[in-house]
Amino acid sequence: MMNVSLFSRPAPTAAAAMAADDHRALRAEPVDLAQQLDLAFRFVAQHVVSLPDPYACCVLFFTVAAEELPVSSFSIRRVTLHAAWREGATRVRQWAWAHNASGVELRIDWACGIQPVTPQQSQLRTADPTRTWALADDELEYTELLTALGKNTSRNLAEVQSLCDPVPVTTHARWQLLLEGVYIDQQGELTALPRPRLSPSHLRHGPAGPMLYRATQQLLAQHQSDDGSWPEAGTLLDHLGITYALLLAHKNTQMESLRDDAGTRACHRAIAYLIEQMRRWSLHDYASEMLHAMSLIVLVRYTEQFPGAIASSTVSNLITLLSQQLGGVSPALPGDTPPWGGLSLEALRRRQQQSAPDELLPFQGSSRSYDGKWLHASWPQLRLIADDGGRPSPAAQPWTAIAVMECALRQGQPQFMSDGMQTQFKANMQTLFRACYQRIVWPEVALFQASNHRKQAAFFSPRSSNALVSDCRVASQLLITINAAMHFAGA
């Protein structure tokens, strides 16, 4: 099995990535296509190399898209970079003119190495969503761009008819072109590809975090029914879970000055639907502790973001009634099940302290540190969510991620049974974070998606690796899981 690289070159250095980042600080207004191409060329010219003999040439892939337009991508092979760029830039301008596109998103990939194709193509199945490759015939006359969205080629993506010139079925793909690239948005900001892996703190404070919250909030707001419910919420617990994710996304978009009135309205409608449903079921008779607790948690988080809501007698009376009911529940013993009652009462206690910090408020809950055994046991549940995309699973307890998230928000650290268990839990959270991290659609990867999906979804679907998650329940599970894992992984 041949797998000897004829030529290879390391990924863009940290200095190159920092050089690309410098453009972000200098540009905020949209730039025209000519400026985008000029910036891109100067970056590409510093990094592109010719392939070795007998394929001494320059191979470029231009990918272009605009709002509400399908993506288009084509390859150029010429002896020199200048010749390849001249033709590629001309085709990009022709595309923009034909579609009357005033602003475009642009991505240029170049072949930096070539190696034989192996039968398994295992090197194409990577976890890094920013990496791209190309397949080529023996003469490099035909090239086909691949993306790291799964084992299928980019031609099979939803609503993308063709990218580049496909390798004819009668021609055996002999070579794999290793690609590097640069992505340039409508503000002229450059991103060197493949970009290095980010840590939890980078995701929390970097450009991916706001995009993740904003995209999820847009998805949930757009799919919400007029009565405030979601079609994917089969139970009231599901409605509470999706509402919790919506409030989480709304809070973080507000923090990033990305105010979205549609998201605000969606929050109010979701709570109105919850209140209406709570009037129909008896808080005293058959409601479970988990349902009581999730209801209280969601109402508390709602009043945190909308303080005026506590003035509503309906909201305040429900919070009081729920806390009284949960206050009578026997304290949860250390075990494998999340202490829902204790977590919800702790959330209420913190909220009361925030609203009246100088007053000693009567409270029935306990402020003790919860036993870490249930947190340690939550790892398999959260991994099922990450691996199965948040879909219902017989082995997974629903909305476990909310309990973990609430534990992350409380004061003090959970008390684990041993230092080894605590160390293992943190390692598990780091593994979980990396698994969920790959579900985020980076802007330069979303460029390859159908135009009507680019701004609506925030995750890749694990079951169909070349599709975006559009299920509100799935997206909510993943968002909460990412946040919980991000906190403990970076702790």
CSV table of C-alpha atoms in Angstrom, one decimal:
chain,number,residue,atom,x,y,z
A,1,MET,CA,0.0,0.0,0.0
A,2,MET,CA,1.7,3.2,-1.2
A,3,ASN,CA,1.5,6.2,1.1
A,4,VAL,CA,4.8,7.9,0.5
A,5,SER,CA,4.5,11.7,0.2
A,6,LEU,CA,6.3,13.1,-2.8
A,7,PHE,CA,6.2,16.5,-1.3
A,8,SER,CA,4.8,18.0,1.8
A,9,ARG,CA,4.8,21.2,3.7
A,10,PRO,CA,3.7,22.1,7.2
A,11,ALA,CA,0.5,23.9,7.9
A,12,PRO,CA,0.7,27.7,8.1
A,13,THR,CA,2.8,28.8,11.0
A,14,ALA,CA,1.5,30.7,14.0
A,15,ALA,CA,3.2,33.8,12.6
A,16,ALA,CA,1.1,33.4,9.4
A,17,ALA,CA,-2.1,33.0,11.4
A,18,MET,CA,-1.2,36.1,13.4
A,19,ALA,CA,-0.5,38.0,10.2
A,20,ALA,CA,-4.0,37.1,9.0
A,21,ASP,CA,-5.4,38.1,12.4
A,22,ASP,CA,-3.9,41.5,12.0
A,23,HIS,CA,-6.4,42.3,9.2
A,24,ARG,CA,-9.3,41.8,11.6
A,25,ALA,CA,-8.2,44.6,13.8
A,26,LEU,CA,-7.8,47.0,10.9
A,27,ARG,CA,-11.0,46.3,9.0
A,28,ALA,CA,-14.6,46.6,10.1
A,29,GLU,CA,-16.4,48.0,7.0
A,30,PRO,CA,-17.2,45.9,3.9
A,31,VAL,CA,-14.6,45.9,1.2
A,32,ASP,CA,-15.2,45.4,-2.5
A,33,LEU,CA,-14.3,42.3,-4.5
A,34,ALA,CA,-11.2,43.9,-6.0
A,35,GLN,CA,-9.8,44.6,-2.5
A,36,GLN,CA,-10.7,41.1,-1.4
A,37,LEU,CA,-8.8,39.6,-4.3
A,38,ASP,CA,-5.9,41.9,-3.7
A,39,LEU,CA,-5.6,41.0,0.0
A,40,ALA,CA,-6.0,37.3,-0.8
A,41,PHE,CA,-3.4,37.3,-3.5
A,42,ARG,CA,-0.8,39.0,-1.2
A,43,PHE,CA,-1.4,36.3,1.4
A,44,VAL,CA,-1.4,33.4,-1.1
A,45,ALA,CA,1.8,34.6,-2.8
A,46,GLN,CA,3.7,34.3,0.4
A,47,HIS,CA,2.7,30.7,1.0
A,48,VAL,CA,2.0,29.0,-2.3
A,49,VAL,CA,4.6,26.6,-3.8
A,50,SER,CA,4.9,24.6,-7.0
A,51,LEU,CA,4.3,20.9,-7.0
A,52,PRO,CA,7.4,18.7,-7.6
A,53,ASP,CA,8.2,17.1,-10.9
A,54,PRO,CA,6.7,15.6,-12.9
A,55,TYR,CA,3.8,17.8,-11.8
A,56,ALA,CA,5.6,21.1,-11.5
A,57,CYS,CA,2.7,23.5,-11.6
A,58,CYS,CA,0.4,25.6,-9.5
A,59,VAL,CA,-3.1,24.3,-8.7
A,60,LEU,CA,-5.6,26.8,-7.1
A,61,PHE,CA,-9.2,26.2,-6.0
A,62,PHE,CA,-11.4,29.3,-5.9
A,63,THR,CA,-14.7,29.0,-3.9
A,64,VAL,CA,-17.1,31.9,-3.9
A,65,ALA,CA,-20.6,32.5,-2.4
A,66,ALA,CA,-22.9,35.3,-1.6
A,67,GLU,CA,-26.1,35.8,0.4
A,68,GLU,CA,-29.0,33.7,-1.0
A,69,LEU,CA,-26.8,32.3,-3.7
A,70,PRO,CA,-25.4,28.7,-4.2
A,71,VAL,CA,-21.8,28.2,-3.7
A,72,SER,CA,-19.6,27.8,-6.8
A,73,SER,CA,-16.1,26.4,-6.9
A,74,PHE,CA,-13.6,25.8,-9.7
A,75,SER,CA,-10.0,24.7,-10.0
A,76,ILE,CA,-7.2,26.3,-12.0
A,77,ARG,CA,-4.0,24.6,-13.1
A,78,ARG,CA,-1.2,26.7,-14.6
A,79,VAL,CA,2.6,26.7,-14.7
A,80,THR,CA,3.0,29.8,-12.6
A,81,LEU,CA,1.0,31.3,-9.7
A,82,HIS,CA,0.5,34.6,-11.6
A,83,ALA,CA,-1.1,32.8,-14.6
A,84,ALA,CA,-3.3,30.7,-12.3
A,85,TRP,CA,-4.4,33.7,-10.3
A,86,ARG,CA,-5.1,35.8,-13.3
A,87,GLU,CA,-7.6,33.2,-14.7
A,88,GLY,CA,-9.1,32.4,-11.3
A,89,ALA,CA,-9.7,36.1,-10.4
A,90,THR,CA,-11.3,36.6,-13.8
A,91,ARG,CA,-13.7,33.8,-13.2
A,92,VAL,CA,-14.6,35.1,-9.8
A,93,ARG,CA,-15.3,38.5,-11.2
A,94,GLN,CA,-17.4,37.0,-13.9
A,95,TRP,CA,-19.4,35.0,-11.3
A,96,ALA,CA,-20.1,38.1,-9.3
A,97,TRP,CA,-21.1,40.1,-12.4
A,98,ALA,CA,-23.4,37.3,-13.6
A,99,HIS,CA,-25.1,37.0,-10.2
A,100,ASN,CA,-25.2,40.8,-9.6
A,101,ALA,CA,-23.4,40.1,-6.2
A,102,SER,CA,-22.1,43.3,-4.6
A,103,GLY,CA,-20.4,41.4,-1.7
A,104,VAL,CA,-19.1,37.9,-1.7
A,105,GLU,CA,-17.3,35.4,0.6
A,106,LEU,CA,-14.2,34.0,-0.9
A,107,ARG,CA,-12.0,31.0,-0.2
A,108,ILE,CA,-8.8,30.1,-2.0
A,109,ASP,CA,-7.1,26.7,-1.5
A,110,TRP,CA,-3.8,25.7,-3.1
A,111,ALA,CA,-2.1,22.4,-3.5
A,112,CYS,CA,1.0,22.3,-1.2
A,113,GLY,CA,1.7,18.6,-1.6
A,114,ILE,CA,0.8,15.4,-3.5
A,115,GLN,CA,0.6,11.8,-2.4
A,116,PRO,CA,-0.8,8.5,-3.8
A,117,VAL,CA,-4.4,7.7,-3.0
A,118,THR,CA,-4.9,4.8,-0.6
A,119,PRO,CA,-7.8,2.4,-1.0
A,120,GLN,CA,-9.3,3.3,2.3
A,121,GLN,CA,-8.8,7.1,2.0
A,122,SER,CA,-8.5,7.1,5.8
A,123,GLN,CA,-6.5,10.3,5.6
A,124,LEU,CA,-9.6,12.1,4.3
A,125,ARG,CA,-11.7,11.3,7.4
A,126,THR,CA,-10.4,13.8,9.9
A,127,ALA,CA,-11.9,15.5,12.9
A,128,ASP,CA,-10.7,18.9,11.7
A,129,PRO,CA,-13.6,20.6,9.9
A,130,THR,CA,-11.4,23.3,8.3
A,131,ARG,CA,-9.2,21.0,6.3
A,132,THR,CA,-9.8,20.3,2.6
A,133,TRP,CA,-8.3,18.0,0.0
A,134,ALA,CA,-8.6,17.3,-3.7
A,135,LEU,CA,-8.5,14.2,-5.7
A,136,ALA,CA,-6.8,14.2,-9.1
A,137,ASP,CA,-6.3,11.8,-12.1
A,138,ASP,CA,-2.9,10.6,-13.2
A,139,GLU,CA,-2.2,13.7,-15.3
A,140,LEU,CA,-3.8,16.2,-12.9
A,141,GLU,CA,-6.1,17.2,-15.8
A,142,TYR,CA,-9.1,16.7,-13.6
A,143,THR,CA,-9.3,17.7,-10.0
A,144,GLU,CA,-12.2,17.4,-7.5
A,145,LEU,CA,-12.4,19.4,-4.3
A,146,LEU,CA,-13.2,17.5,-1.1
A,147,THR,CA,-14.2,18.8,2.3
A,148,ALA,CA,-13.9,17.4,5.7
A,149,LEU,CA,-17.7,17.0,6.1
A,150,GLY,CA,-17.6,13.3,5.8
A,151,LYS,CA,-16.7,10.5,3.5
A,152,ASN,CA,-18.8,11.9,0.7
A,153,THR,CA,-17.4,14.4,-1.7
A,154,SER,CA,-18.6,18.0,-1.8
A,155,ARG,CA,-20.7,17.2,-4.9
A,156,ASN,CA,-23.1,15.3,-2.6
A,157,LEU,CA,-23.8,18.2,-0.3
A,158,ALA,CA,-27.4,19.4,-0.1
A,159,GLU,CA,-28.3,21.7,-3.0
A,160,VAL,CA,-24.7,21.8,-4.3
A,161,GLN,CA,-24.8,20.5,-7.8
A,162,SER,CA,-21.1,20.5,-8.6
A,163,LEU,CA,-17.9,21.8,-7.2
A,164,CYS,CA,-14.9,22.0,-9.5
A,165,ASP,CA,-14.6,19.6,-12.4
A,166,PRO,CA,-15.4,16.1,-11.1
A,167,VAL,CA,-13.0,13.3,-11.8
A,168,PRO,CA,-14.8,11.2,-14.5
A,169,VAL,CA,-16.1,7.9,-13.2
A,170,THR,CA,-14.1,6.2,-16.0
A,171,THR,CA,-10.9,7.7,-14.7
A,172,HIS,CA,-9.3,6.3,-11.5
A,173,ALA,CA,-8.4,9.0,-9.0
A,174,ARG,CA,-4.6,8.4,-8.5
A,175,TRP,CA,-3.4,11.3,-6.4
A,176,GLN,CA,-4.5,13.2,-3.4
A,177,LEU,CA,-3.6,16.9,-3.3
A,178,LEU,CA,-2.9,18.2,0.2
A,179,LEU,CA,-4.3,21.7,0.5
A,180,GLU,CA,-3.8,24.9,2.5
A,181,GLY,CA,-6.0,27.9,2.1
A,182,VAL,CA,-7.2,31.2,3.1
A,183,TYR,CA,-10.8,32.4,3.8
A,184,ILE,CA,-11.7,36.1,3.3
A,185,ASP,CA,-15.1,37.5,4.3
A,186,GLN,CA,-16.9,40.6,3.1
A,187,GLN,CA,-15.1,42.7,5.7
A,188,GLY,CA,-11.7,41.7,4.3
A,189,GLU,CA,-10.8,39.6,7.3
A,190,LEU,CA,-8.4,36.7,6.5
A,191,THR,CA,-8.3,33.3,8.2
A,192,ALA,CA,-5.4,31.0,7.4
A,193,LEU,CA,-6.5,27.4,6.9
A,194,PRO,CA,-6.2,24.9,8.5
A,195,ARG,CA,-6.5,27.0,11.6
A,196,PRO,CA,-4.9,25.6,14.8
A,197,ARG,CA,-7.1,23.9,17.4
A,198,LEU,CA,-8.6,26.3,20.0
A,199,SER,CA,-8.8,25.8,23.7
A,200,PRO,CA,-12.0,26.2,25.7
A,201,SER,CA,-11.0,29.7,26.7
A,202,HIS,CA,-10.4,30.6,23.0
A,203,LEU,CA,-13.9,29.4,22.1
A,204,ARG,CA,-15.4,31.3,25.0
A,205,HIS,CA,-13.7,34.6,24.0
A,206,GLY,CA,-12.9,34.1,20.3
A,207,PRO,CA,-15.0,34.7,17.2
A,208,ALA,CA,-16.5,31.2,17.2
A,209,GLY,CA,-18.4,31.6,20.5
A,210,PRO,CA,-20.6,34.5,19.5
A,211,MET,CA,-21.3,32.8,16.2
A,212,LEU,CA,-22.4,29.6,18.0
A,213,TYR,CA,-24.8,31.4,20.3
A,214,ARG,CA,-26.2,33.7,17.5
A,215,ALA,CA,-26.8,30.9,15.1
A,216,THR,CA,-28.5,28.7,17.7
A,217,GLN,CA,-30.7,31.6,18.8
A,218,GLN,CA,-31.7,32.3,15.2
A,219,LEU,CA,-32.5,28.6,14.6
A,220,LEU,CA,-34.7,28.4,17.7
A,221,ALA,CA,-36.5,31.7,17.0
A,222,GLN,CA,-37.2,30.8,13.4
A,223,HIS,CA,-38.5,27.3,14.2
A,224,GLN,CA,-40.7,28.4,17.1
A,225,SER,CA,-44.4,28.0,16.7
A,226,ASP,CA,-46.8,31.0,17.2
A,227,ASP,CA,-47.9,29.6,20.6
A,228,GLY,CA,-44.3,29.6,21.8
A,229,SER,CA,-43.7,25.8,21.5
A,230,TRP,CA,-41.4,23.9,19.2
A,231,PRO,CA,-42.5,21.0,16.9
A,232,GLU,CA,-39.5,18.9,18.2
A,233,ALA,CA,-40.5,19.2,21.8
A,234,GLY,CA,-42.5,16.1,22.4
A,235,THR,CA,-42.8,16.6,26.2
A,236,LEU,CA,-42.8,19.6,28.6
A,237,LEU,CA,-39.3,18.6,29.7
A,238,ASP,CA,-38.2,19.0,26.0
A,239,HIS,CA,-39.8,22.5,25.9
A,240,LEU,CA,-38.0,23.4,29.1
A,241,GLY,CA,-34.7,22.2,27.8
A,242,ILE,CA,-35.0,24.1,24.5
A,243,THR,CA,-36.1,27.2,26.4
A,244,TYR,CA,-33.0,26.9,28.7
A,245,ALA,CA,-30.8,26.7,25.6
A,246,LEU,CA,-32.6,29.8,24.1
A,247,LEU,CA,-32.0,31.8,27.3
A,248,LEU,CA,-28.4,30.7,27.3
A,249,ALA,CA,-27.9,31.8,23.7
A,250,HIS,CA,-29.8,35.1,24.4
A,251,LYS,CA,-27.7,35.9,27.4
A,252,ASN,CA,-24.4,35.4,25.5
A,253,THR,CA,-25.5,37.3,22.4
A,254,GLN,CA,-26.5,40.2,24.7
A,255,MET,CA,-23.1,40.1,26.3
A,256,GLU,CA,-21.5,40.3,22.8
A,257,SER,CA,-23.7,43.3,21.9
A,258,LEU,CA,-25.5,41.2,19.2
A,259,ARG,CA,-29.0,42.1,20.2
A,260,ASP,CA,-31.7,40.2,18.4
A,261,ASP,CA,-35.2,41.3,18.9
A,262,ALA,CA,-36.5,38.1,17.4
A,263,GLY,CA,-34.6,36.2,20.1
A,264,THR,CA,-36.1,38.3,22.8
A,265,ARG,CA,-39.6,37.7,21.6
A,266,ALA,CA,-38.9,34.0,21.4
A,267,CYS,CA,-37.9,34.0,25.0
A,268,HIS,CA,-41.1,35.7,26.1
A,269,ARG,CA,-43.2,33.4,24.0
A,270,ALA,CA,-41.5,30.3,25.4
A,271,ILE,CA,-42.2,31.3,28.9
A,272,ALA,CA,-45.8,32.2,28.1
A,273,TYR,CA,-46.3,28.7,26.7
A,274,LEU,CA,-44.6,27.2,29.8
A,275,ILE,CA,-46.9,29.1,32.2
A,276,GLU,CA,-50.0,28.1,30.2
A,277,GLN,CA,-48.9,24.4,30.4
A,278,MET,CA,-48.2,24.7,34.1
A,279,ARG,CA,-51.7,25.8,34.7
A,280,ARG,CA,-52.9,22.5,33.2
A,281,TRP,CA,-50.9,20.1,35.3
A,282,SER,CA,-51.0,19.8,39.1
A,283,LEU,CA,-47.9,20.8,40.9
A,284,HIS,CA,-49.0,18.9,43.9
A,285,ASP,CA,-50.1,15.6,42.4
A,286,TYR,CA,-48.1,13.9,39.7
A,287,ALA,CA,-45.3,16.2,38.5
A,288,SER,CA,-41.8,14.7,39.0
A,289,GLU,CA,-39.0,16.4,40.9
A,290,MET,CA,-37.1,16.8,37.7
A,291,LEU,CA,-40.1,18.6,36.1
A,292,HIS,CA,-40.5,20.9,39.1
A,293,ALA,CA,-36.8,21.6,39.2
A,294,MET,CA,-36.3,22.3,35.5
A,295,SER,CA,-39.4,24.6,35.6
A,296,LEU,CA,-37.9,26.5,38.6
A,297,ILE,CA,-34.4,26.7,36.9
A,298,VAL,CA,-35.9,28.1,33.7
A,299,LEU,CA,-38.0,30.7,35.4
A,300,VAL,CA,-35.0,31.8,37.5
A,301,ARG,CA,-32.8,32.2,34.4
A,302,TYR,CA,-35.6,34.1,32.7
A,303,THR,CA,-36.0,36.6,35.6
A,304,GLU,CA,-32.2,37.1,35.6
A,305,GLN,CA,-32.3,38.3,32.0
A,306,PHE,CA,-35.6,40.0,32.2
A,307,PRO,CA,-35.7,41.4,35.8
A,308,GLY,CA,-39.1,43.1,35.2
A,309,ALA,CA,-40.7,39.7,35.0
A,310,ILE,CA,-40.4,39.1,38.7
A,311,ALA,CA,-43.0,41.9,39.1
A,312,SER,CA,-45.5,39.7,37.5
A,313,SER,CA,-47.6,38.0,40.1
A,314,THR,CA,-48.0,34.9,37.9
A,315,VAL,CA,-44.2,34.4,37.6
A,316,SER,CA,-43.4,35.2,41.2
A,317,ASN,CA,-46.2,33.0,42.5
A,318,LEU,CA,-45.1,30.1,40.4
A,319,ILE,CA,-41.5,30.5,41.6
A,320,THR,CA,-42.7,30.5,45.2
A,321,LEU,CA,-44.9,27.5,44.7
A,322,LEU,CA,-42.2,25.5,43.0
A,323,SER,CA,-39.6,26.3,45.7
A,324,GLN,CA,-42.1,25.2,48.4
A,325,GLN,CA,-42.7,22.0,46.7
A,326,LEU,CA,-39.0,21.3,46.1
A,327,GLY,CA,-38.2,22.4,49.7
A,328,GLY,CA,-40.3,19.5,50.9
A,329,VAL,CA,-38.4,16.9,48.8
A,330,SER,CA,-36.0,14.7,50.8
A,331,PRO,CA,-32.4,15.7,50.2
A,332,ALA,CA,-30.8,13.6,47.5
A,333,LEU,CA,-28.2,11.1,48.7
A,334,PRO,CA,-24.9,10.9,47.0
A,335,GLY,CA,-25.4,8.8,43.9
A,336,ASP,CA,-25.5,8.6,40.1
A,337,THR,CA,-28.6,10.8,39.6
A,338,PRO,CA,-28.4,14.6,39.4
A,339,PRO,CA,-29.8,16.3,42.5
A,340,TRP,CA,-32.3,18.3,40.5
A,341,GLY,CA,-34.1,19.7,43.6
A,342,GLY,CA,-30.9,21.0,45.2
A,343,LEU,CA,-29.6,22.5,42.0
A,344,SER,CA,-32.8,24.4,41.4
A,345,LEU,CA,-33.0,25.7,44.9
A,346,GLU,CA,-29.4,26.8,44.8
A,347,ALA,CA,-30.1,28.7,41.6
A,348,LEU,CA,-33.0,30.5,43.3
A,349,ARG,CA,-30.8,31.3,46.3
A,350,ARG,CA,-28.2,33.0,44.1
A,351,ARG,CA,-30.9,34.9,42.3
A,352,GLN,CA,-32.3,36.2,45.6
A,353,GLN,CA,-28.9,37.2,46.7
A,354,GLN,CA,-28.4,39.2,43.4
A,355,SER,CA,-31.7,41.0,43.8
A,356,ALA,CA,-31.3,41.8,47.5
A,357,PRO,CA,-27.6,41.4,48.5
A,358,ASP,CA,-28.0,43.2,51.7
A,359,GLU,CA,-31.0,41.4,53.0
A,360,LEU,CA,-31.0,38.0,54.8
A,361,LEU,CA,-33.6,36.1,52.8
A,362,PRO,CA,-35.4,33.1,54.2
A,363,PHE,CA,-34.6,30.1,52.2
A,364,GLN,CA,-35.2,26.4,52.6
A,365,GLY,CA,-32.4,25.1,50.4
A,366,SER,CA,-28.9,24.1,51.3
A,367,SER,CA,-25.7,25.7,50.0
A,368,ARG,CA,-23.5,22.6,50.5
A,369,SER,CA,-21.3,21.3,47.8
A,370,TYR,CA,-22.9,18.5,46.1
A,371,ASP,CA,-21.2,15.1,45.9
A,372,GLY,CA,-19.2,14.6,42.7
A,373,LYS,CA,-20.3,11.0,42.2
A,374,TRP,CA,-23.3,12.0,40.0
A,375,LEU,CA,-21.1,14.4,38.0
A,376,HIS,CA,-18.6,11.6,37.3
A,377,ALA,CA,-21.5,9.4,36.3
A,378,SER,CA,-22.9,12.1,34.0
A,379,TRP,CA,-19.9,11.7,31.6
A,380,PRO,CA,-21.4,8.7,29.7
A,381,GLN,CA,-24.7,10.5,29.4
A,382,LEU,CA,-23.1,13.6,28.0
A,383,ARG,CA,-21.0,11.6,25.6
A,384,LEU,CA,-24.1,9.9,24.3
A,385,ILE,CA,-25.4,13.4,23.5
A,386,ALA,CA,-22.2,14.4,21.7
A,387,ASP,CA,-22.0,11.1,19.8
A,388,ASP,CA,-25.7,10.9,18.9
A,389,GLY,CA,-26.2,14.5,18.3
A,390,GLY,CA,-28.6,15.1,21.1
A,391,ARG,CA,-31.2,12.7,19.7
A,392,PRO,CA,-33.3,10.6,22.1
A,393,SER,CA,-31.4,7.5,23.2
A,394,PRO,CA,-32.7,4.7,25.5
A,395,ALA,CA,-29.4,4.8,27.4
A,396,ALA,CA,-29.3,8.6,27.8
A,397,GLN,CA,-31.1,10.5,30.5
A,398,PRO,CA,-32.8,13.6,29.0
A,399,TRP,CA,-31.3,17.0,29.6
A,400,THR,CA,-28.5,15.8,31.9
A,401,ALA,CA,-26.4,18.6,30.5
A,402,ILE,CA,-28.6,21.2,32.2
A,403,ALA,CA,-27.8,19.7,35.6
A,404,VAL,CA,-24.1,19.7,34.8
A,405,MET,CA,-24.4,23.3,33.5
A,406,GLU,CA,-26.2,24.4,36.7
A,407,CYS,CA,-23.4,22.7,38.8
A,408,ALA,CA,-20.9,24.7,36.8
A,409,LEU,CA,-22.7,28.0,37.6
A,410,ARG,CA,-23.0,27.4,41.4
A,411,GLN,CA,-20.6,28.7,43.9
A,412,GLY,CA,-17.9,26.4,45.2
A,413,GLN,CA,-16.5,23.3,43.7
A,414,PRO,CA,-18.2,19.9,43.8
A,415,GLN,CA,-16.8,17.5,46.3
A,416,PHE,CA,-15.5,14.3,44.5
A,417,MET,CA,-14.9,11.1,46.4
A,418,SER,CA,-11.3,11.2,45.5
A,419,ASP,CA,-8.7,13.3,43.7
A,420,GLY,CA,-8.5,10.6,41.0
A,421,MET,CA,-12.2,10.8,40.3
A,422,GLN,CA,-11.9,14.6,40.0
A,423,THR,CA,-8.9,14.3,37.6
A,424,GLN,CA,-10.7,11.8,35.5
A,425,PHE,CA,-13.9,13.9,35.3
A,426,LYS,CA,-11.9,16.9,34.1
A,427,ALA,CA,-10.1,14.7,31.5
A,428,ASN,CA,-13.5,13.4,30.4
A,429,MET,CA,-14.8,17.0,30.0
A,430,GLN,CA,-11.8,17.9,27.8
A,431,THR,CA,-12.5,14.9,25.6
A,432,LEU,CA,-16.2,15.9,25.5
A,433,PHE,CA,-15.3,19.4,24.6
A,434,ARG,CA,-13.1,18.3,21.7
A,435,ALA,CA,-15.9,16.1,20.4
A,436,CYS,CA,-18.5,18.8,20.6
A,437,TYR,CA,-16.1,21.5,19.3
A,438,GLN,CA,-16.0,19.8,15.9
A,439,ARG,CA,-19.8,20.2,15.5
A,440,ILE,CA,-19.4,24.0,15.2
A,441,VAL,CA,-19.7,25.3,11.7
A,442,TRP,CA,-16.9,27.6,11.1
A,443,PRO,CA,-17.7,30.5,8.7
A,444,GLU,CA,-15.2,29.2,6.1
A,445,VAL,CA,-16.8,25.8,6.3
A,446,ALA,CA,-20.3,27.0,6.2
A,447,LEU,CA,-19.3,28.6,2.8
A,448,PHE,CA,-19.8,25.2,1.3
A,449,GLN,CA,-23.3,24.8,2.6
A,450,ALA,CA,-26.6,25.7,0.9
A,451,SER,CA,-27.2,29.4,1.2
A,452,ASN,CA,-30.5,29.0,3.1
A,453,HIS,CA,-28.7,27.0,5.8
A,454,ARG,CA,-25.6,29.1,6.4
A,455,LYS,CA,-27.0,31.3,9.1
A,456,GLN,CA,-29.6,29.0,10.6
A,457,ALA,CA,-27.6,26.1,12.1
A,458,ALA,CA,-24.7,25.9,14.3
A,459,PHE,CA,-23.6,22.3,14.2
A,460,PHE,CA,-22.8,19.4,12.0
A,461,SER,CA,-25.1,16.4,12.2
A,462,PRO,CA,-23.1,13.4,13.4
A,463,ARG,CA,-25.4,10.9,11.7
A,464,SER,CA,-25.1,12.6,8.4
A,465,SER,CA,-21.7,14.2,8.5
A,466,ASN,CA,-22.4,16.5,5.5
A,467,ALA,CA,-25.6,17.9,6.9
A,468,LEU,CA,-26.3,20.7,9.3
A,469,VAL,CA,-28.3,20.3,12.4
A,470,SER,CA,-31.7,21.9,12.0
A,471,ASP,CA,-33.6,20.1,14.8
A,472,CYS,CA,-34.1,22.5,17.7
A,473,ARG,CA,-33.9,19.8,20.3
A,474,VAL,CA,-30.6,18.5,18.9
A,475,ALA,CA,-29.1,22.0,18.7
A,476,SER,CA,-30.2,22.8,22.2
A,477,GLN,CA,-28.7,19.6,23.7
A,478,LEU,CA,-25.4,20.3,21.9
A,479,LEU,CA,-25.2,23.9,22.9
A,480,ILE,CA,-25.8,23.2,26.6
A,481,THR,CA,-23.4,20.3,26.5
A,482,ILE,CA,-20.7,22.4,24.9
A,483,ASN,CA,-21.1,25.1,27.5
A,484,ALA,CA,-20.9,22.6,30.4
A,485,ALA,CA,-17.9,20.8,28.9
A,486,MET,CA,-16.2,24.1,28.1
A,487,HIS,CA,-16.5,25.3,31.8
A,488,PHE,CA,-15.1,22.1,33.3
A,489,ALA,CA,-12.5,21.5,30.6
A,490,GLY,CA,-11.1,25.0,31.1
A,491,ALA,CA,-11.4,24.9,34.9
